[in-house]
PDB file of C-alpha atoms and ligand atoms in Angstrom:
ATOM      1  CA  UNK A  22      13.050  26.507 -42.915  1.00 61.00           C
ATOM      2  CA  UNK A  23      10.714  29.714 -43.004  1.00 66.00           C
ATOM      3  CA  UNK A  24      10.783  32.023 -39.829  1.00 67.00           C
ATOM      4  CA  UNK A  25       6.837  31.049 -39.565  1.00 71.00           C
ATOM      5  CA  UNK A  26       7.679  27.025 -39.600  1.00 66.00           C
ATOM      6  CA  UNK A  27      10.831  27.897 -37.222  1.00 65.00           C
ATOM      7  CA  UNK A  28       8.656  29.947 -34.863  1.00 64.00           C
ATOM      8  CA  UNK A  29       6.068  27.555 -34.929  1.00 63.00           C
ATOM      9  CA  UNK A  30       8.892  24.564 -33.943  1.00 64.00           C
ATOM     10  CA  UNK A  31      10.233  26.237 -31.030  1.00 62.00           C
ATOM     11  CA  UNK A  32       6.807  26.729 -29.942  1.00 59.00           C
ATOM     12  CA  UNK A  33       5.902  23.763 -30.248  1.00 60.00           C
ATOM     13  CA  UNK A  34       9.057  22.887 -27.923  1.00 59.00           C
ATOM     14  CA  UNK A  35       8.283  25.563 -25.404  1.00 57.00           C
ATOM     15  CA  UNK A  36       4.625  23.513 -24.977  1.00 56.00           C
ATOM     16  CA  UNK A  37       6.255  19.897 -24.649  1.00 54.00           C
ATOM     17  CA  UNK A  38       8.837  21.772 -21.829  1.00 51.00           C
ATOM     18  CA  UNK A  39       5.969  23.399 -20.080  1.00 50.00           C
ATOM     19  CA  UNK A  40       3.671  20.637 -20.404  1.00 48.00           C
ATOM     20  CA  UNK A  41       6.791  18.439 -18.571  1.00 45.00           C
ATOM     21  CA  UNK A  42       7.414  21.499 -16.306  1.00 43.00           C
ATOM     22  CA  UNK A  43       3.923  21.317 -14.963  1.00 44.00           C
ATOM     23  CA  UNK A  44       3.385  17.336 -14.923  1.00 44.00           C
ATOM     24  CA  UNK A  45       6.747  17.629 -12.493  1.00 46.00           C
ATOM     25  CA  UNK A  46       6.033  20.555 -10.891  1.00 41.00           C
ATOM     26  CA  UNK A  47       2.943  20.536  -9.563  1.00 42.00           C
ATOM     27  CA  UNK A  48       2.206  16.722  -9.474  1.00 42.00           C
ATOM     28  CA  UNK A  49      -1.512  15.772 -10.119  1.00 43.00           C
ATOM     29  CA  UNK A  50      -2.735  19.022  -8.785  1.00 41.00           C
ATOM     30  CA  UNK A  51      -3.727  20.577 -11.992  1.00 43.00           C
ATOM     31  CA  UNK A  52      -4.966  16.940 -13.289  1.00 45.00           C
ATOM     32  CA  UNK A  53      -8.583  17.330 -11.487  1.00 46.00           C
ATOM     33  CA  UNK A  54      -9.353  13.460 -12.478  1.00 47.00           C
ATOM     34  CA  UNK A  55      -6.274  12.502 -10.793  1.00 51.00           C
ATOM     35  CA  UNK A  56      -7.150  13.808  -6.989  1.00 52.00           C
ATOM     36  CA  UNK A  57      -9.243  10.667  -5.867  1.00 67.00           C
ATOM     37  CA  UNK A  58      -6.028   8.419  -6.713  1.00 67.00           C
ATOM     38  CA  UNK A  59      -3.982  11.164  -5.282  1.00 77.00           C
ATOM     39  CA  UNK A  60      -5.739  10.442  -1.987  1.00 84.00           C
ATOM     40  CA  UNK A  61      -6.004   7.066  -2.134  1.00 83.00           C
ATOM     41  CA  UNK A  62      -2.041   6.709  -2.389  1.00 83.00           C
ATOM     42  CA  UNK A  63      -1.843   9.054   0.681  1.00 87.00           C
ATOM     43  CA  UNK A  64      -4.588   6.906   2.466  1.00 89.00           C
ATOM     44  CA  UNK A  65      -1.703   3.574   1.591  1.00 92.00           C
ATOM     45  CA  UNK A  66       0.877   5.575   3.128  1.00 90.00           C
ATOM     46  CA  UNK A  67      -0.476   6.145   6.247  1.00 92.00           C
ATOM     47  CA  UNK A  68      -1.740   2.289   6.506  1.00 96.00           C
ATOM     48  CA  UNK A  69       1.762   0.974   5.760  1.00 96.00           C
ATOM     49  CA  UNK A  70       3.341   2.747   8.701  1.00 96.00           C
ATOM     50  CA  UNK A  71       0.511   2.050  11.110  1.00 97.00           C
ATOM     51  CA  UNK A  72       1.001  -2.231   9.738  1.00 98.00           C
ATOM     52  CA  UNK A  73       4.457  -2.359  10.776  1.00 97.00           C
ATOM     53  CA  UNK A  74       4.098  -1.068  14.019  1.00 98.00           C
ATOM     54  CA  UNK A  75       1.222  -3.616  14.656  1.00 98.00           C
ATOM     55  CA  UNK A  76       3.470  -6.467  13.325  1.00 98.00           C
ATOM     56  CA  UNK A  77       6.050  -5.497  15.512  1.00 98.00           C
ATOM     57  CA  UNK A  78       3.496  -5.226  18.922  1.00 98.00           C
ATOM     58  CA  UNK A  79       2.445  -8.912  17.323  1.00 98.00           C
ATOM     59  CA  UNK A  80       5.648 -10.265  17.236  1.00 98.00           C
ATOM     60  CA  UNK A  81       7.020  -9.324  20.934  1.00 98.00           C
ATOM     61  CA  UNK A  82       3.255 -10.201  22.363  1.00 98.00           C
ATOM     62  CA  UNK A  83       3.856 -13.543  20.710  1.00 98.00           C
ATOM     63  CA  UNK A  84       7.187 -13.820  22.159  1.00 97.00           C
ATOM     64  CA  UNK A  85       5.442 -12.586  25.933  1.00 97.00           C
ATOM     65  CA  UNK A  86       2.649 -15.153  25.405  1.00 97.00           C
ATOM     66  CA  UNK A  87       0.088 -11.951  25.831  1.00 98.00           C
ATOM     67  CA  UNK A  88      -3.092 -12.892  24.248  1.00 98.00           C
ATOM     68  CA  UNK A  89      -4.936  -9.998  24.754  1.00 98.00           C
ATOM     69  CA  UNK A  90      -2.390  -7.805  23.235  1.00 98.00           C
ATOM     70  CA  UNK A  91      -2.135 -10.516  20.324  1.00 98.00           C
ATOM     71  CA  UNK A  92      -5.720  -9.681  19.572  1.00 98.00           C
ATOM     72  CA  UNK A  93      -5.518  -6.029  19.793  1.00 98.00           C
ATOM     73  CA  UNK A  94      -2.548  -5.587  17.565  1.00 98.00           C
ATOM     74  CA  UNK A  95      -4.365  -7.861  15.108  1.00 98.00           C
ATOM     75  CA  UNK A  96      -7.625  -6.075  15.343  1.00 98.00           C
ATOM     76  CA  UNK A  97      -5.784  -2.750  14.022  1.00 98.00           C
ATOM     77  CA  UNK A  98      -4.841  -4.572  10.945  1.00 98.00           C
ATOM     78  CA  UNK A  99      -7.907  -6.289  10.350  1.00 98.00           C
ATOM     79  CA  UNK A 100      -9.428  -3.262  10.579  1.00 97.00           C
ATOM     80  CA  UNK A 101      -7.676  -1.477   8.168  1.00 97.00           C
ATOM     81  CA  UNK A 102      -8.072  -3.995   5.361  1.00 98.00           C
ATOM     82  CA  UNK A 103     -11.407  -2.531   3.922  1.00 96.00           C
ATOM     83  CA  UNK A 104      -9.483   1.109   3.573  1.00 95.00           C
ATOM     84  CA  UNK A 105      -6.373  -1.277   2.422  1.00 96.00           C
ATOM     85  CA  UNK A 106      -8.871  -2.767  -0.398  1.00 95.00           C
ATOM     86  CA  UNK A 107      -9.759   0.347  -1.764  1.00 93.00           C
ATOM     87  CA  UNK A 108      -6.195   2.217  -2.197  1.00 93.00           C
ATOM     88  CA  UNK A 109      -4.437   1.825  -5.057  1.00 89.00           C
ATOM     89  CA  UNK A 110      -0.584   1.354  -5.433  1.00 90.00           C
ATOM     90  CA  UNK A 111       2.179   3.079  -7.705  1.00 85.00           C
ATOM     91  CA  UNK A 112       2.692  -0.029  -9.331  1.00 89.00           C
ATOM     92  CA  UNK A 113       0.851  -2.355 -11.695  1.00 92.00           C
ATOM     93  CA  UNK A 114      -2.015  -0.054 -10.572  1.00 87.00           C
ATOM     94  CA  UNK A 115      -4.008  -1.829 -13.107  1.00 91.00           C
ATOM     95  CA  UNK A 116      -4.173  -5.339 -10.966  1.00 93.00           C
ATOM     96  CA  UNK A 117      -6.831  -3.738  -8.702  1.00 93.00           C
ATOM     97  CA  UNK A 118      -8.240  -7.598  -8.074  1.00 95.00           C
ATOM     98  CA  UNK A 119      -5.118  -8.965  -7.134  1.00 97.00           C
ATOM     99  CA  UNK A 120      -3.679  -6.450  -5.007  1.00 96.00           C
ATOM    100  CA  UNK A 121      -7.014  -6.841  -3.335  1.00 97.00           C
ATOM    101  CA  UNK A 122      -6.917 -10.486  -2.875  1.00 98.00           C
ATOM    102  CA  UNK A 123      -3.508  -9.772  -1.361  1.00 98.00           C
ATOM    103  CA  UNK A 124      -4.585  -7.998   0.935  1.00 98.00           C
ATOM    104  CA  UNK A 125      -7.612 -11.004   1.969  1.00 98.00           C
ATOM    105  CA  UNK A 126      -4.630 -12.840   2.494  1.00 98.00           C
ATOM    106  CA  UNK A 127      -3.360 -10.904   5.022  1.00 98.00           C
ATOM    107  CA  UNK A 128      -6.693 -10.753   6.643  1.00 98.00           C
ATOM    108  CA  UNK A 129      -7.130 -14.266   6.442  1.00 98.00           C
ATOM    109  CA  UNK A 130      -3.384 -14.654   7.808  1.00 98.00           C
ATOM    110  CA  UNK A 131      -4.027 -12.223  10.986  1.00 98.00           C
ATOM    111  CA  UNK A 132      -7.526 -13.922  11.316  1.00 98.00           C
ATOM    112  CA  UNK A 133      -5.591 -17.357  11.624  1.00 98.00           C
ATOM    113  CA  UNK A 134      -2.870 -16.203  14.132  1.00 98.00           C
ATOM    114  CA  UNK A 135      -5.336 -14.306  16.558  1.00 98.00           C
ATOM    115  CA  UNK A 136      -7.237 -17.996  16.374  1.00 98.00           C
ATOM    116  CA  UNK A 137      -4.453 -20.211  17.276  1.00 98.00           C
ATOM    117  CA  UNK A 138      -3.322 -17.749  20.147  1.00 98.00           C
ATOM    118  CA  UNK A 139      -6.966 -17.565  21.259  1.00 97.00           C
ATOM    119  CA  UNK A 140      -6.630 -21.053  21.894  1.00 97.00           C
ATOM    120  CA  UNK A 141      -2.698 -21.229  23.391  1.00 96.00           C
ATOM    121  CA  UNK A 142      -1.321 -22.521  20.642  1.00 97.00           C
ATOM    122  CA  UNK A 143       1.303 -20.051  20.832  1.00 97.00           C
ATOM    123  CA  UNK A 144       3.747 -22.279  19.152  1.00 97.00           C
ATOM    124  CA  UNK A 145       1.072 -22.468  15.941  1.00 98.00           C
ATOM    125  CA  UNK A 146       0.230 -18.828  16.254  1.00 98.00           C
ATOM    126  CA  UNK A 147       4.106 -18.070  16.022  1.00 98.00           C
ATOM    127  CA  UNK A 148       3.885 -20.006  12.886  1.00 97.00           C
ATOM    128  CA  UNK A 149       0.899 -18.793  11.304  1.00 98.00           C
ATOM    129  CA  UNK A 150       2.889 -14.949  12.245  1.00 98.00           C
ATOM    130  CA  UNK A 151       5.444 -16.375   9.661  1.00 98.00           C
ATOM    131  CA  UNK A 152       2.191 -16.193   6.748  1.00 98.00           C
ATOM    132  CA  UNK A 153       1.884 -12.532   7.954  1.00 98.00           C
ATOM    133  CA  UNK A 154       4.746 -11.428   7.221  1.00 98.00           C
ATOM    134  CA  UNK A 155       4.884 -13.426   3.755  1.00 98.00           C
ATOM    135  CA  UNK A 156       1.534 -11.790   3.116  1.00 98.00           C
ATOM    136  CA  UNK A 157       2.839  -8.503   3.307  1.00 98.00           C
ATOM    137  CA  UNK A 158       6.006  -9.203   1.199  1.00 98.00           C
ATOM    138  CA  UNK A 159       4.019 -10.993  -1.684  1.00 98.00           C
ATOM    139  CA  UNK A 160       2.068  -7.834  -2.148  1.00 97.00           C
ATOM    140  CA  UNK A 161       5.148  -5.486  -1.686  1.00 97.00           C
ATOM    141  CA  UNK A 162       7.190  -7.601  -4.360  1.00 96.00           C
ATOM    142  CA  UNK A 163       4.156  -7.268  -7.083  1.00 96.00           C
ATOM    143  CA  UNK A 164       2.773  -3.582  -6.200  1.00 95.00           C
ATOM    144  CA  UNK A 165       5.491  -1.790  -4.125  1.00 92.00           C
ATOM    145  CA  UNK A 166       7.998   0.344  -6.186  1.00 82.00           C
TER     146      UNK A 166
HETATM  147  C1  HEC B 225      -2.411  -5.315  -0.599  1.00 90.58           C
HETATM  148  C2  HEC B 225      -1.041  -4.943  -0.711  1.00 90.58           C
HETATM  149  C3  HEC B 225      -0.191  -4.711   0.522  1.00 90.58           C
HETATM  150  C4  HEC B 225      -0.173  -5.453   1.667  1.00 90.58           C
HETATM  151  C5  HEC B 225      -0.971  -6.698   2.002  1.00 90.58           C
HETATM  152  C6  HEC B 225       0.809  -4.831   2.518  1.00 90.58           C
HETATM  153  N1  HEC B 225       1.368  -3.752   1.901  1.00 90.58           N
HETATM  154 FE1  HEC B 225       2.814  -2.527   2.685  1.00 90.58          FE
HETATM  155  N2  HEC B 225       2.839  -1.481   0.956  1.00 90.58           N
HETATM  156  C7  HEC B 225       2.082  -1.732  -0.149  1.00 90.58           C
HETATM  157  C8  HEC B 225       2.453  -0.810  -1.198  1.00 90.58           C
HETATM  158  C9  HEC B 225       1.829  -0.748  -2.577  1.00 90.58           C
HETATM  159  C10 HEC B 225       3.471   0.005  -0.681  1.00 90.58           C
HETATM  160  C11 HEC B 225       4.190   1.121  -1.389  1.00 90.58           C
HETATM  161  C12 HEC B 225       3.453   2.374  -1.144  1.00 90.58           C
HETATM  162  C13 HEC B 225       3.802   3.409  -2.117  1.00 90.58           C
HETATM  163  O1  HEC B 225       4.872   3.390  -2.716  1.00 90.58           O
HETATM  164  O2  HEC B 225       2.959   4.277  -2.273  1.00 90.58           O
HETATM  165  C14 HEC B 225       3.700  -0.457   0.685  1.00 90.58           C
HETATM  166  C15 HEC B 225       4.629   0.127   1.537  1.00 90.58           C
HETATM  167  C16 HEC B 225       4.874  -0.292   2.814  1.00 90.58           C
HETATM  168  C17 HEC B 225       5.806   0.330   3.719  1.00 90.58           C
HETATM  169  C18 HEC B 225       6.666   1.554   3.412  1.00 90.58           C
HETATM  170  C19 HEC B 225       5.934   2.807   3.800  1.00 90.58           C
HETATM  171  C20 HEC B 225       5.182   3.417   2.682  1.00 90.58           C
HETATM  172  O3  HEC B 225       4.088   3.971   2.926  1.00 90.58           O
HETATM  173  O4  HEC B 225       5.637   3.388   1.530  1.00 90.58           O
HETATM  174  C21 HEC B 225       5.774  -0.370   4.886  1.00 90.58           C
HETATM  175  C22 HEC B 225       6.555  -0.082   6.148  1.00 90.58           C
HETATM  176  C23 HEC B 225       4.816  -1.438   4.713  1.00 90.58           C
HETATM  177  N3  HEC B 225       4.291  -1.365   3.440  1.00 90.58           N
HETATM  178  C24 HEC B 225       4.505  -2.367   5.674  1.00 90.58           C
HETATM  179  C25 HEC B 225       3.591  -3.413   5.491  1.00 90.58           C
HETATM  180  C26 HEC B 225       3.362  -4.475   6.451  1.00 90.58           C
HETATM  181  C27 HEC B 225       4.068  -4.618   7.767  1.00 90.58           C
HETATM  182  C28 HEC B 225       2.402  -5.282   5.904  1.00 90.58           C
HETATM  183  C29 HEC B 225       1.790  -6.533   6.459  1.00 90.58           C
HETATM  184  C30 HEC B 225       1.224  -6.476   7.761  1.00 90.58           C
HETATM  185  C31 HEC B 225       2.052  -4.726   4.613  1.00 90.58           C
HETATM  186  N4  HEC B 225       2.788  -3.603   4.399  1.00 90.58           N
HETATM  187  C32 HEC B 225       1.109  -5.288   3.787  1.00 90.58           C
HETATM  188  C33 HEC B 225       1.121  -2.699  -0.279  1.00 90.58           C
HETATM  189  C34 HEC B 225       0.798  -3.652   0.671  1.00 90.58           C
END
């Protein structure tokens, strides 16, 4: 090999290393196009946190019988679900319809618990909970890493 070709290799080299350097370094900050899903990942991780705390008040003001509280808890999750619908996961990112139709499910399972314990069917609500829960975990197990 030349020294031109060999000093051309090792360059070449140097630029995959730094290229690697700075895709691990910095993350997407030097990636401008990248920023919006940057903050759309950060908006998911500050829904997920705020979900599981709701499902918990849920669960022990099913367990009290307190309506009102039922409702409230609820109401923070349904109201999340538009932001929820826009962020975009880690994983099979490119499913943006279906991780949004998981996330109508959950609606539509909060919407259907709040119902039934708006009407004292605690026993149903408690039930309906149960589709809560499974809506979260059928969107975890297809878009959570
Ligand atoms: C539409 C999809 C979707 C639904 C519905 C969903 N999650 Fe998540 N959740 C995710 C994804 C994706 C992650 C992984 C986030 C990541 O890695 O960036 C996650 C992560 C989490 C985490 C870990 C914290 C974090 O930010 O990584 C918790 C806790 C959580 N979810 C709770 C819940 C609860 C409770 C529910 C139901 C009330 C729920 N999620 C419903 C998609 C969803």
């Amino acid at each position: 090999m030349s020294k031109r070709s060999m000093v051309t290799a090792v360059s070449m080299m140097m630029g995959l290393i730094t290229s690697h350097g700075i895709a691990f370094g910095h993350g997407t900050e030097k990636h401008g196009n990248m920023m919006p899903m940057d903050s759309q990942m950060k908006k998911l991780h500050a829904i997920m946190p705020m979900f599981s705390l709701a499902c918990d008040n849920m669960v022990s003001a099913l367990e009290k019988g307190e309506i009102a509280r039922i409702e409230s808890e609820a109401g923070k999750i349904t109201a999340a679900i538009p932001d929820l619908k826009k962020t975009k996961p880690h994983k099979n990112i490119k499913q943006q319809s279906t991780f949004v139709t998981h996330a109508s499910n959950l609606e539509k399972a909060v919407n259907t618990t709040v119902e039934l314990a708006k009407k004292g069917a605690l026993v149903e609500a408690k039930a309906a909970y149960k589709k809560v829960e499974g809506a979260c975990a059928a969107c975890h197990a297809k878009f959570r890493d």
